[in-house]
Each structure stands twice: as C-alpha cells, then as structure tokens.
Amino acid sequence: MSRYLEAKEIYAKWGIDTDKAIEALKSVPIALHCWQGDDVRGFDQKVDALSGGIQTTGNYPGRARTPEELMADIDMVLKLCPGTKKLNLHACYAIFDDENGGWVDRDKIEPKHFKKWVDFCKERGLGCDFNPTFFSHPKCDPLTLSSPNEETRKFWIEHGKACIRISQYLAEELGQECVMNIWTGDGFKDIPADRMGPRVRYKESIDEILSEPFDFNKVKPCVESKVFGIGVEAYTVGSAEFSLSYAAANKDKCIPLMDNGHYHPTEVVSDKIPALLAFFPEVALHVTRPIRWDSDHVVLLDDETKEICKEIVRCGGLEGSVKIALDYFDASINRVSAWTVGFRNVQKALLMALLTPNAELTDIQNKDNWTELMVKQEELKTLPFGDVWAEYCKVCGAPVDGEWFAAVKEYETEILKERN
Ligand code: RNT
Ligand code: ZN
C-alpha cells in the first residue's frame, strides 16, 4: 500500500477524510507578494534604500531589477508551489514604457501602467491584489495621508484614488476580487505634541480615497494597522485602534487587515481572527514572521502560523471571508527560495488545519472535557501529515519536499548570479 493510502486510513480512524482536505485546499487563493523578489524597491523611483518605517536587510545576489526579471522569478515560484496563487502588486511596480507614455508620478498612475501585469496574470490564470505605495518616495514629508501639509496630503489622496481605479481594473480584467490594502508608515520617532490631529487627517484622507467609485464586490479596500516601525518608534498614526475603528465605521466599503508582525509581542493574530469575524463578514491577513519586531522574516511552519491557519479553517475562512496574503522580504538569502518556503508553509499549515477533527474537538471542549482535549490535540501532532502533504503536492502538479531546491540552485547559478 502506498504511504498516502496508509496515511488516509490512519486519518480515517480520526474521522478525517484526507481526499476531502486536499480538495478543499486546492482552490483557495493565497496572494504571493511581488516585493520579496526585489527587496520592496519597485520600478518607479530611483531610490537605493527603502524608507517609511520598513526595512530590508541583506544583499544576497540576484535581486530582480526589471519587470522581466521579476516576472521570471515569480514564474519559478509559481512552478514550485502547490495550490491556487494570486499575485499581490504594489503601485511602485507600475511598468512605464514608450507605448504607455513613459514615467508619471504616483498621483497620476493609470490602469495602462499595469497592463503587462494583467497580461502576465491572464496567461497564468491568476487574480491580482493591489497596494498603494505610501513609502520610499520624495513626497513622504515624512507623513503622507496624515500630513499637515495640504499639498502633500492631496498628492497621496490622489495616489490612493488612482489605486482604487487600478484595483477595479485588475478585478474586472481578471474576473477575481482585488484586495486593495492601505498601509502607511506615518508616525513619529519621538513623543508628539499632537496625537489626534494626524489621526483625524488620516481618517479624512481615507474617506476621500474611498469616495472614488468602485464596486465593493470586486474591490476590497483594507486598512492595515501597525504598532511601530524603525524610525517611527514613539507614535504610529494607523494604530490598531485607529484602523479597526475605521473599518468598523465603514463596513460598507472597507475591511480590516491584520499583519501578524504588527502587534505587541505577546499578542497573537490567531486569537484576533475569530474576534474580528464575530463582527466583520470579511477580514484580510498579512502572514509574516516577526522576530522581536516587524522583521518580516520568511514564514516558517511554526506554532503561530499553524494556529493562524487553524483559525482560518475553523472559522470558515477558506470560503472567502478571510483574504490570505503573504508579506515578508528577506534580502539575505535566495529570494526565490524565500518566497517558496513561505508559500509552501502556509499551504502546509492550512492542510494541517483541514486534517484536524475540528467539530469533534469543539464538542469535547463544549463538554468541558479538557483532559481529553489535551490528549487528542497532542496526539494529532504526530499523525503522518507528510504523506498527505506529498499527495497534495502531486495532485497539484508541484514538486514534493526534497525535490524543488535543486531547481532553485540551478536557477541561481544560471540566472540570478548574472545579476549584480
Ligand atoms: C509594513 C506593512 C506593509 C508592507 C507592504 C510592502 O509594515 O506590513 O504591508 O510590508 O505593503
Ligand atoms: Zn503587512
């Protein structure tokens, strides 16, 4: 008997249908962030370093320098990962060329600057999420949507509106909803004199951005909160309370987004998912790995990743109420590998969650039988998950563990090493 069939029998004894779990996961879209491939640089500015409260560290060779290089790298990742992928673009990845009139600033970008990305997605059957880019730009003063300078604020509002129009275009062209996430690094290094002013302006700016017409069935604007960033240690305008309150007060046009690197170290997003789903029909996630701060390390198959995925599955999030995206950027290791490891790990954690007898465990909890709950939850950890994972990879036409890294190494030698 094959290892998969043996595993299937073992899981069946726990009341779990492994075929069904595989089937359920296959079609769940997970957004792959384009920015792991080039250290969040994009193509619209000639800047060397990121700014605006986020940072990449490392200079491993092979960073994508052009749209063509980035697309080639993404193609490699798509081949190495099982499951349904969506692309996740930032506005700074606009492609300017002679055909579309050349470079324009962020307040003037149009759908045509993303036509090549649309073609890329269409050829691969991908949907696409989108993000306005409120960082790494001379018009960050350093504030953007919360700036007291009306000219600055207006510029960034126009950028946000342009991004709504682009998101609508992406959703219509690709026939899948486009999650459009608003995150700014607005905040201060030191104790401010006025904490409310920037927040009131931020609120008014988002109101103006979302006054741009769009179809909420197709475009899902989100607001992402953050606790602090490098250089923004004392005060963050878009704090947790601000962002969640904004989303709650604007449920007809906006959803909350939680990034699991954006909370105090003992808070966990896994616990926040069911809390938010008790109030919001839809929530969005950035899955990342914070080490001591929002360090954006590659997502591992660690306890919190597993717990987040358990909550997504238990709360019915795979049916569309939870929008899953990856958000990390490690420039110190092979970027194709970084992308692949993180994406495969989220898939693994979701499959593990699907291979859990959630209804039975809930029943045990409701009977207040904590002894049995502990025994069962611990024993589940050593079921032959790897054999079901291997089957899932095969069903999806993706390489199993142990069979993809050689291709990355070859790609590095042949393609990435040529870049400097
Ligand atoms: C930054 C936020 C934000 C960015 C991306 C690039 O702390 O997490 O989501 O990482 O938009
Ligand atoms: Zn994020």
mmCIF file of N, CA and C in Angstrom, residues 250-364:
data_model
loop_
_atom_site.group_PDB
_atom_site.id
_atom_site.type_symbol
_atom_site.label_atom_id
_atom_site.label_comp_id
_atom_site.label_asym_id
_atom_site.label_seq_id
_atom_site.Cartn_x
_atom_site.Cartn_y
_atom_site.Cartn_z
ATOM 1 N N ASN A 250 -16.893 51.814 8.698
ATOM 2 C CA ASN A 250 -17.051 51.898 7.231
ATOM 3 C C ASN A 250 -17.200 50.508 6.617
ATOM 4 N N LYS A 251 -18.039 49.705 7.260
ATOM 5 C CA LYS A 251 -18.158 48.309 6.848
ATOM 6 C C LYS A 251 -18.691 48.124 5.437
ATOM 7 N N ASP A 252 -19.338 49.164 4.916
ATOM 8 C CA ASP A 252 -19.889 49.048 3.562
ATOM 9 C C ASP A 252 -18.840 49.258 2.476
ATOM 10 N N LYS A 253 -17.618 49.662 2.865
ATOM 11 C CA LYS A 253 -16.622 49.895 1.823
ATOM 12 C C LYS A 253 -15.188 49.536 2.212
ATOM 13 N N CYS A 254 -15.031 48.853 3.318
ATOM 14 C CA CYS A 254 -13.669 48.664 3.784
ATOM 15 C C CYS A 254 -13.603 47.473 4.753
ATOM 16 N N ILE A 255 -12.490 46.749 4.778
ATOM 17 C CA ILE A 255 -12.335 45.631 5.715
ATOM 18 C C ILE A 255 -11.017 45.770 6.488
ATOM 19 N N PRO A 256 -10.947 45.196 7.687
ATOM 20 C CA PRO A 256 -9.694 45.326 8.447
ATOM 21 C C PRO A 256 -8.636 44.332 7.958
ATOM 22 N N LEU A 257 -7.380 44.753 8.011
ATOM 23 C CA LEU A 257 -6.280 43.838 7.660
ATOM 24 C C LEU A 257 -5.333 43.720 8.843
ATOM 25 N N MET A 258 -5.050 42.489 9.211
ATOM 26 C CA MET A 258 -4.102 42.248 10.306
ATOM 27 C C MET A 258 -2.829 41.611 9.757
ATOM 28 N N ASP A 259 -1.705 42.212 10.100
ATOM 29 C CA ASP A 259 -0.395 41.663 9.758
ATOM 30 C C ASP A 259 0.155 41.132 11.076
ATOM 31 N N ASN A 260 0.550 39.857 11.117
ATOM 32 C CA ASN A 260 0.927 39.297 12.419
ATOM 33 C C ASN A 260 2.296 39.772 12.905
ATOM 34 N N GLY A 261 2.920 40.715 12.173
ATOM 35 C CA GLY A 261 4.130 41.359 12.691
ATOM 36 C C GLY A 261 3.830 42.706 13.320
ATOM 37 N N HIS A 262 2.559 43.077 13.362
ATOM 38 C CA HIS A 262 2.226 44.449 13.740
ATOM 39 C C HIS A 262 1.580 44.609 15.108
ATOM 40 N N TYR A 263 1.845 43.680 16.004
ATOM 41 C CA TYR A 263 1.243 43.762 17.341
ATOM 42 C C TYR A 263 2.327 43.619 18.393
ATOM 43 N N HIS A 264 1.966 43.889 19.615
ATOM 44 C CA HIS A 264 2.905 43.683 20.703
ATOM 45 C C HIS A 264 3.254 42.197 20.763
ATOM 46 N N PRO A 265 4.497 41.875 21.142
ATOM 47 C CA PRO A 265 4.983 40.500 21.015
ATOM 48 C C PRO A 265 4.144 39.399 21.681
ATOM 49 N N THR A 266 3.389 39.704 22.718
ATOM 50 C CA THR A 266 2.606 38.607 23.301
ATOM 51 C C THR A 266 1.186 38.550 22.731
ATOM 52 N N GLU A 267 0.849 39.442 21.843
ATOM 53 C CA GLU A 267 -0.466 39.356 21.197
ATOM 54 C C GLU A 267 -0.349 38.400 20.019
ATOM 55 N N VAL A 268 -1.420 37.681 19.719
ATOM 56 C CA VAL A 268 -1.379 36.780 18.565
ATOM 57 C C VAL A 268 -2.570 37.024 17.641
ATOM 58 N N VAL A 269 -2.269 37.055 16.350
ATOM 59 C CA VAL A 269 -3.321 37.286 15.359
ATOM 60 C C VAL A 269 -4.283 36.093 15.294
ATOM 61 N N SER A 270 -3.763 34.887 15.599
ATOM 62 C CA SER A 270 -4.659 33.712 15.571
ATOM 63 C C SER A 270 -5.884 33.958 16.454
ATOM 64 N N ASP A 271 -5.670 34.576 17.600
ATOM 65 C CA ASP A 271 -6.785 34.840 18.512
ATOM 66 C C ASP A 271 -7.666 35.993 18.037
ATOM 67 N N LYS A 272 -7.089 36.869 17.232
ATOM 68 C CA LYS A 272 -7.843 38.037 16.766
ATOM 69 C C LYS A 272 -8.769 37.680 15.600
ATOM 70 N N ILE A 273 -8.434 36.621 14.863
ATOM 71 C CA ILE A 273 -9.248 36.255 13.688
ATOM 72 C C ILE A 273 -10.706 35.983 14.092
ATOM 73 N N PRO A 274 -10.956 35.054 15.032
ATOM 74 C CA PRO A 274 -12.360 34.840 15.420
ATOM 75 C C PRO A 274 -12.988 36.055 16.090
ATOM 76 N N ALA A 275 -12.186 36.864 16.768
ATOM 77 C CA ALA A 275 -12.752 38.066 17.402
ATOM 78 C C ALA A 275 -13.295 39.005 16.327
ATOM 79 N N LEU A 276 -12.511 39.204 15.289
ATOM 80 C CA LEU A 276 -12.961 40.111 14.221
ATOM 81 C C LEU A 276 -14.109 39.499 13.412
ATOM 82 N N LEU A 277 -14.021 38.189 13.170
ATOM 83 C CA LEU A 277 -15.079 37.561 12.355
ATOM 84 C C LEU A 277 -16.437 37.548 13.063
ATOM 85 N N ALA A 278 -16.421 37.803 14.378
ATOM 86 C CA ALA A 278 -17.705 37.929 15.083
ATOM 87 C C ALA A 278 -18.402 39.245 14.704
ATOM 88 N N PHE A 279 -17.639 40.172 14.118
ATOM 89 C CA PHE A 279 -18.203 41.485 13.761
ATOM 90 C C PHE A 279 -18.128 41.821 12.280
ATOM 91 N N PHE A 280 -17.085 41.298 11.608
ATOM 92 C CA PHE A 280 -16.889 41.628 10.189
ATOM 93 C C PHE A 280 -17.157 40.396 9.323
ATOM 94 N N PRO A 281 -17.903 40.561 8.226
ATOM 95 C CA PRO A 281 -18.088 39.399 7.339
ATOM 96 C C PRO A 281 -16.804 39.002 6.626
ATOM 97 N N GLU A 282 -15.876 39.970 6.488
ATOM 98 C CA GLU A 282 -14.625 39.674 5.786
ATOM 99 C C GLU A 282 -13.452 40.338 6.510
ATOM 100 N N VAL A 283 -12.337 39.612 6.586
ATOM 101 C CA VAL A 283 -11.110 40.201 7.125
ATOM 102 C C VAL A 283 -9.949 39.790 6.220
ATOM 103 N N ALA A 284 -8.882 40.575 6.265
ATOM 104 C CA ALA A 284 -7.711 40.258 5.442
ATOM 105 C C ALA A 284 -6.492 40.061 6.339
ATOM 106 N N LEU A 285 -5.568 39.229 5.857
ATOM 107 C CA LEU A 285 -4.367 38.924 6.643
ATOM 108 C C LEU A 285 -3.094 39.141 5.843
ATOM 109 N N HIS A 286 -2.060 39.610 6.523
ATOM 110 C CA HIS A 286 -0.696 39.531 6.009
ATOM 111 C C HIS A 286 0.009 38.512 6.883
ATOM 112 N N VAL A 287 0.387 37.402 6.281
ATOM 113 C CA VAL A 287 1.083 36.377 7.051
ATOM 114 C C VAL A 287 2.583 36.617 6.911
ATOM 115 N N THR A 288 3.236 36.760 8.051
ATOM 116 C CA THR A 288 4.654 37.073 8.067
ATOM 117 C C THR A 288 5.288 36.382 9.270
ATOM 118 N N ARG A 289 6.590 36.646 9.532
ATOM 119 C CA ARG A 289 7.187 36.128 10.770
ATOM 120 C C ARG A 289 7.988 37.235 11.438
ATOM 121 N N PRO A 290 7.453 37.753 12.523
ATOM 122 C CA PRO A 290 8.180 38.798 13.229
ATOM 123 C C PRO A 290 9.168 38.173 14.217
ATOM 124 N N ILE A 291 10.404 38.645 14.205
ATOM 125 C CA ILE A 291 11.323 38.222 15.266
ATOM 126 C C ILE A 291 11.618 39.459 16.106
ATOM 127 N N ARG A 292 11.069 39.532 17.262
ATOM 128 C CA ARG A 292 11.185 40.636 18.224
ATOM 129 C C ARG A 292 10.515 41.923 17.762
ATOM 130 N N TRP A 293 10.423 42.121 16.471
ATOM 131 C CA TRP A 293 9.686 43.271 15.925
ATOM 132 C C TRP A 293 9.183 42.843 14.561
ATOM 133 N N ASP A 294 8.647 43.791 13.805
ATOM 134 C CA ASP A 294 8.103 43.515 12.483
ATOM 135 C C ASP A 294 9.228 43.249 11.484
ATOM 136 N N SER A 295 9.980 42.180 11.721
ATOM 137 C CA SER A 295 11.194 41.973 10.936
ATOM 138 C C SER A 295 10.927 41.368 9.570
ATOM 139 N N ASP A 296 9.728 40.867 9.343
ATOM 140 C CA ASP A 296 9.356 40.303 8.044
ATOM 141 C C ASP A 296 10.278 39.187 7.580
ATOM 142 N N HIS A 297 10.574 38.262 8.479
ATOM 143 C CA HIS A 297 11.318 37.056 8.108
ATOM 144 C C HIS A 297 10.389 36.105 7.336
ATOM 145 N N VAL A 298 11.002 35.157 6.639
ATOM 146 C CA VAL A 298 10.251 34.160 5.865
ATOM 147 C C VAL A 298 9.329 33.350 6.798
ATOM 148 N N VAL A 299 8.119 33.121 6.362
ATOM 149 C CA VAL A 299 7.146 32.365 7.157
ATOM 150 C C VAL A 299 7.599 30.907 7.299
ATOM 151 N N LEU A 300 7.667 30.447 8.538
ATOM 152 C CA LEU A 300 8.028 29.057 8.810
ATOM 153 C C LEU A 300 6.781 28.277 9.217
ATOM 154 N N LEU A 301 6.943 26.964 9.322
ATOM 155 C CA LEU A 301 5.830 26.141 9.809
ATOM 156 C C LEU A 301 5.917 26.131 11.343
ATOM 157 N N ASP A 302 5.772 27.309 11.918
ATOM 158 C CA ASP A 302 5.907 27.424 13.373
ATOM 159 C C ASP A 302 4.531 27.435 14.038
ATOM 160 N N ASP A 303 4.545 27.488 15.356
ATOM 161 C CA ASP A 303 3.284 27.340 16.092
ATOM 162 C C ASP A 303 2.252 28.396 15.702
ATOM 163 N N GLU A 304 2.673 29.652 15.600
ATOM 164 C CA GLU A 304 1.680 30.695 15.324
ATOM 165 C C GLU A 304 1.152 30.609 13.890
ATOM 166 N N THR A 305 1.994 30.231 12.947
ATOM 167 C CA THR A 305 1.491 30.045 11.572
ATOM 168 C C THR A 305 0.430 28.947 11.569
ATOM 169 N N LYS A 306 0.711 27.862 12.291
ATOM 170 C CA LYS A 306 -0.265 26.758 12.362
ATOM 171 C C LYS A 306 -1.545 27.205 13.040
ATOM 172 N N GLU A 307 -1.385 27.997 14.101
ATOM 173 C CA GLU A 307 -2.553 28.450 14.862
ATOM 174 C C GLU A 307 -3.405 29.418 14.022
ATOM 175 N N ILE A 308 -2.741 30.297 13.282
ATOM 176 C CA ILE A 308 -3.471 31.222 12.398
ATOM 177 C C ILE A 308 -4.279 30.402 11.384
ATOM 178 N N CYS A 309 -3.631 29.415 10.797
ATOM 179 C CA CYS A 309 -4.323 28.614 9.771
ATOM 180 C C CYS A 309 -5.453 27.785 10.376
ATOM 181 N N LYS A 310 -5.260 27.306 11.605
ATOM 182 C CA LYS A 310 -6.351 26.589 12.275
ATOM 183 C C LYS A 310 -7.561 27.480 12.403
ATOM 184 N N GLU A 311 -7.319 28.721 12.815
ATOM 185 C CA GLU A 311 -8.450 29.643 12.999
ATOM 186 C C GLU A 311 -9.118 29.976 11.674
ATOM 187 N N ILE A 312 -8.315 30.142 10.634
ATOM 188 C CA ILE A 312 -8.904 30.426 9.314
ATOM 189 C C ILE A 312 -9.863 29.289 8.950
ATOM 190 N N VAL A 313 -9.378 28.048 9.106
ATOM 191 C CA VAL A 313 -10.187 26.886 8.717
ATOM 192 C C VAL A 313 -11.414 26.740 9.624
ATOM 193 N N ARG A 314 -11.198 26.806 10.943
ATOM 194 C CA ARG A 314 -12.316 26.608 11.879
ATOM 195 C C ARG A 314 -13.398 27.666 11.746
ATOM 196 N N CYS A 315 -12.987 28.879 11.387
ATOM 197 C CA CYS A 315 -13.956 29.977 11.280
ATOM 198 C C CYS A 315 -14.574 30.053 9.892
ATOM 199 N N GLY A 316 -14.311 29.054 9.066
ATOM 200 C CA GLY A 316 -14.901 29.047 7.721
ATOM 201 C C GLY A 316 -14.231 30.020 6.768
ATOM 202 N N GLY A 317 -13.032 30.456 7.108
ATOM 203 C CA GLY A 317 -12.338 31.468 6.303
ATOM 204 C C GLY A 317 -11.965 31.036 4.903
ATOM 205 N N LEU A 318 -11.874 29.724 4.677
ATOM 206 C CA LEU A 318 -11.471 29.272 3.338
ATOM 207 C C LEU A 318 -12.555 29.509 2.298
ATOM 208 N N GLU A 319 -13.768 29.784 2.766
ATOM 209 C CA GLU A 319 -14.854 30.053 1.808
ATOM 210 C C GLU A 319 -14.832 31.509 1.330
ATOM 211 N N GLY A 320 -13.846 32.249 1.711
ATOM 212 C CA GLY A 320 -13.712 33.608 1.153
ATOM 213 C C GLY A 320 -13.762 34.730 2.174
ATOM 214 N N SER A 321 -14.144 34.421 3.414
ATOM 215 C CA SER A 321 -14.240 35.515 4.381
ATOM 216 C C SER A 321 -12.866 35.963 4.883
ATOM 217 N N VAL A 322 -11.859 35.113 4.746
ATOM 218 C CA VAL A 322 -10.509 35.541 5.136
ATOM 219 C C VAL A 322 -9.640 35.631 3.872
ATOM 220 N N LYS A 323 -9.130 36.812 3.616
ATOM 221 C CA LYS A 323 -8.273 37.027 2.434
ATOM 222 C C LYS A 323 -6.832 36.818 2.885
ATOM 223 N N ILE A 324 -6.194 35.793 2.346
ATOM 224 C CA ILE A 324 -4.854 35.438 2.830
ATOM 225 C C ILE A 324 -3.772 35.962 1.884
ATOM 226 N N ALA A 325 -2.832 36.697 2.456
ATOM 227 C CA ALA A 325 -1.699 37.193 1.663
ATOM 228 C C ALA A 325 -0.410 37.002 2.448
ATOM 229 N N LEU A 326 0.687 36.861 1.736
ATOM 230 C CA LEU A 326 1.993 36.788 2.390
ATOM 231 C C LEU A 326 2.615 38.176 2.398
ATOM 232 N N ASP A 327 3.367 38.466 3.431
ATOM 233 C CA ASP A 327 4.069 39.758 3.473
ATOM 234 C C ASP A 327 5.371 39.627 4.250
ATOM 235 N N TYR A 328 6.444 39.355 3.512
ATOM 236 C CA TYR A 328 7.766 39.352 4.134
ATOM 237 C C TYR A 328 8.792 39.628 3.041
ATOM 238 N N PHE A 329 9.984 39.998 3.462
ATOM 239 C CA PHE A 329 11.017 40.301 2.467
ATOM 240 C C PHE A 329 12.370 40.104 3.110
ATOM 241 N N ASP A 330 13.022 39.042 2.715
ATOM 242 C CA ASP A 330 14.343 38.734 3.232
ATOM 243 C C ASP A 330 15.336 38.887 2.087
ATOM 244 N N ALA A 331 16.278 39.814 2.257
ATOM 245 C CA ALA A 331 17.265 40.053 1.205
ATOM 246 C C ALA A 331 18.583 39.355 1.503
ATOM 247 N N SER A 332 18.585 38.506 2.560
ATOM 248 C CA SER A 332 19.852 37.891 2.956
ATOM 249 C C SER A 332 19.990 36.457 2.454
ATOM 250 N N ILE A 333 18.940 35.940 1.815
ATOM 251 C CA ILE A 333 19.003 34.571 1.291
ATOM 252 C C ILE A 333 18.431 34.570 -0.132
ATOM 253 N N ASN A 334 18.539 33.439 -0.791
ATOM 254 C CA ASN A 334 17.979 33.316 -2.142
ATOM 255 C C ASN A 334 16.489 33.678 -2.106
ATOM 256 N N ARG A 335 16.107 34.667 -2.897
ATOM 257 C CA ARG A 335 14.745 35.209 -2.800
ATOM 258 C C ARG A 335 13.686 34.250 -3.339
ATOM 259 N N VAL A 336 14.039 33.490 -4.361
ATOM 260 C CA VAL A 336 13.079 32.515 -4.908
ATOM 261 C C VAL A 336 12.799 31.453 -3.845
ATOM 262 N N SER A 337 13.850 31.067 -3.151
ATOM 263 C CA SER A 337 13.693 30.086 -2.088
ATOM 264 C C SER A 337 12.874 30.674 -0.934
ATOM 265 N N ALA A 338 13.137 31.927 -0.582
ATOM 266 C CA ALA A 338 12.398 32.590 0.500
ATOM 267 C C ALA A 338 10.899 32.593 0.193
ATOM 268 N N TRP A 339 10.574 32.993 -1.010
ATOM 269 C CA TRP A 339 9.163 33.005 -1.441
ATOM 270 C C TRP A 339 8.544 31.605 -1.322
ATOM 271 N N THR A 340 9.293 30.628 -1.874
ATOM 272 C CA THR A 340 8.760 29.267 -1.984
ATOM 273 C C THR A 340 8.549 28.642 -0.605
ATOM 274 N N VAL A 341 9.539 28.802 0.262
ATOM 275 C CA VAL A 341 9.431 28.215 1.602
ATOM 276 C C VAL A 341 8.202 28.792 2.322
ATOM 277 N N GLY A 342 8.042 30.104 2.263
ATOM 278 C CA GLY A 342 6.918 30.744 2.961
ATOM 279 C C GLY A 342 5.578 30.338 2.395
ATOM 280 N N PHE A 343 5.487 30.311 1.076
ATOM 281 C CA PHE A 343 4.200 29.954 0.454
ATOM 282 C C PHE A 343 3.847 28.494 0.767
ATOM 283 N N ARG A 344 4.831 27.618 0.631
ATOM 284 C CA ARG A 344 4.571 26.195 0.914
ATOM 285 C C ARG A 344 4.199 26.016 2.386
ATOM 286 N N ASN A 345 4.816 26.799 3.265
ATOM 287 C CA ASN A 345 4.485 26.646 4.686
ATOM 288 C C ASN A 345 3.060 27.062 5.011
ATOM 289 N N VAL A 346 2.567 28.101 4.370
ATOM 290 C CA VAL A 346 1.171 28.482 4.616
ATOM 291 C C VAL A 346 0.249 27.379 4.089
ATOM 292 N N GLN A 347 0.601 26.817 2.946
ATOM 293 C CA GLN A 347 -0.189 25.699 2.414
ATOM 294 C C GLN A 347 -0.158 24.507 3.377
ATOM 295 N N LYS A 348 1.024 24.224 3.896
ATOM 296 C CA LYS A 348 1.150 23.106 4.848
ATOM 297 C C LYS A 348 0.283 23.344 6.078
ATOM 298 N N ALA A 349 0.376 24.550 6.617
ATOM 299 C CA ALA A 349 -0.374 24.849 7.842
ATOM 300 C C ALA A 349 -1.879 24.778 7.591
ATOM 301 N N LEU A 350 -2.310 25.207 6.415
ATOM 302 C CA LEU A 350 -3.745 25.122 6.108
ATOM 303 C C LEU A 350 -4.171 23.664 5.950
ATOM 304 N N LEU A 351 -3.318 22.875 5.292
ATOM 305 C CA LEU A 351 -3.659 21.453 5.121
ATOM 306 C C LEU A 351 -3.720 20.756 6.479
ATOM 307 N N MET A 352 -2.782 21.086 7.353
ATOM 308 C CA MET A 352 -2.810 20.511 8.713
ATOM 309 C C MET A 352 -4.118 20.852 9.407
ATOM 310 N N ALA A 353 -4.533 22.098 9.249
ATOM 311 C CA ALA A 353 -5.774 22.541 9.899
ATOM 312 C C ALA A 353 -6.973 21.789 9.335
ATOM 313 N N LEU A 354 -6.914 21.523 8.029
ATOM 314 C CA LEU A 354 -8.015 20.773 7.400
ATOM 315 C C LEU A 354 -8.008 19.303 7.808
ATOM 316 N N LEU A 355 -6.839 18.826 8.262
ATOM 317 C CA LEU A 355 -6.720 17.433 8.697
ATOM 318 C C LEU A 355 -6.921 17.312 10.212
ATOM 319 N N THR A 356 -7.688 18.215 10.744
ATOM 320 C CA THR A 356 -7.970 18.238 12.181
ATOM 321 C C THR A 356 -9.466 18.008 12.380
ATOM 322 N N PRO A 357 -9.845 17.124 13.310
ATOM 323 C CA PRO A 357 -11.283 16.876 13.524
ATOM 324 C C PRO A 357 -11.905 18.018 14.331
ATOM 325 N N ASN A 358 -12.056 19.168 13.673
ATOM 326 C CA ASN A 358 -12.448 20.383 14.390
ATOM 327 C C ASN A 358 -13.799 20.263 15.093
ATOM 328 N N ALA A 359 -14.775 19.638 14.418
ATOM 329 C CA ALA A 359 -16.108 19.541 15.037
ATOM 330 C C ALA A 359 -16.045 18.674 16.296
ATOM 331 N N GLU A 360 -15.294 17.571 16.194
ATOM 332 C CA GLU A 360 -15.176 16.669 17.348
ATOM 333 C C GLU A 360 -14.475 17.366 18.514
ATOM 334 N N LEU A 361 -13.417 18.096 18.229
ATOM 335 C CA LEU A 361 -12.685 18.787 19.290
ATOM 336 C C LEU A 361 -13.551 19.867 19.937
ATOM 337 N N THR A 362 -14.348 20.540 19.120
ATOM 338 C CA THR A 362 -15.252 21.560 19.661
ATOM 339 C C THR A 362 -16.251 20.919 20.613
ATOM 340 N N ASP A 363 -16.740 19.762 20.213
ATOM 341 C CA ASP A 363 -17.691 19.041 21.045
ATOM 342 C C ASP A 363 -17.072 18.670 22.406
ATOM 343 N N ILE A 364 -15.824 18.220 22.353
ATOM 344 C CA ILE A 364 -15.129 17.865 23.600
ATOM 345 C C ILE A 364 -14.974 19.118 24.480
#
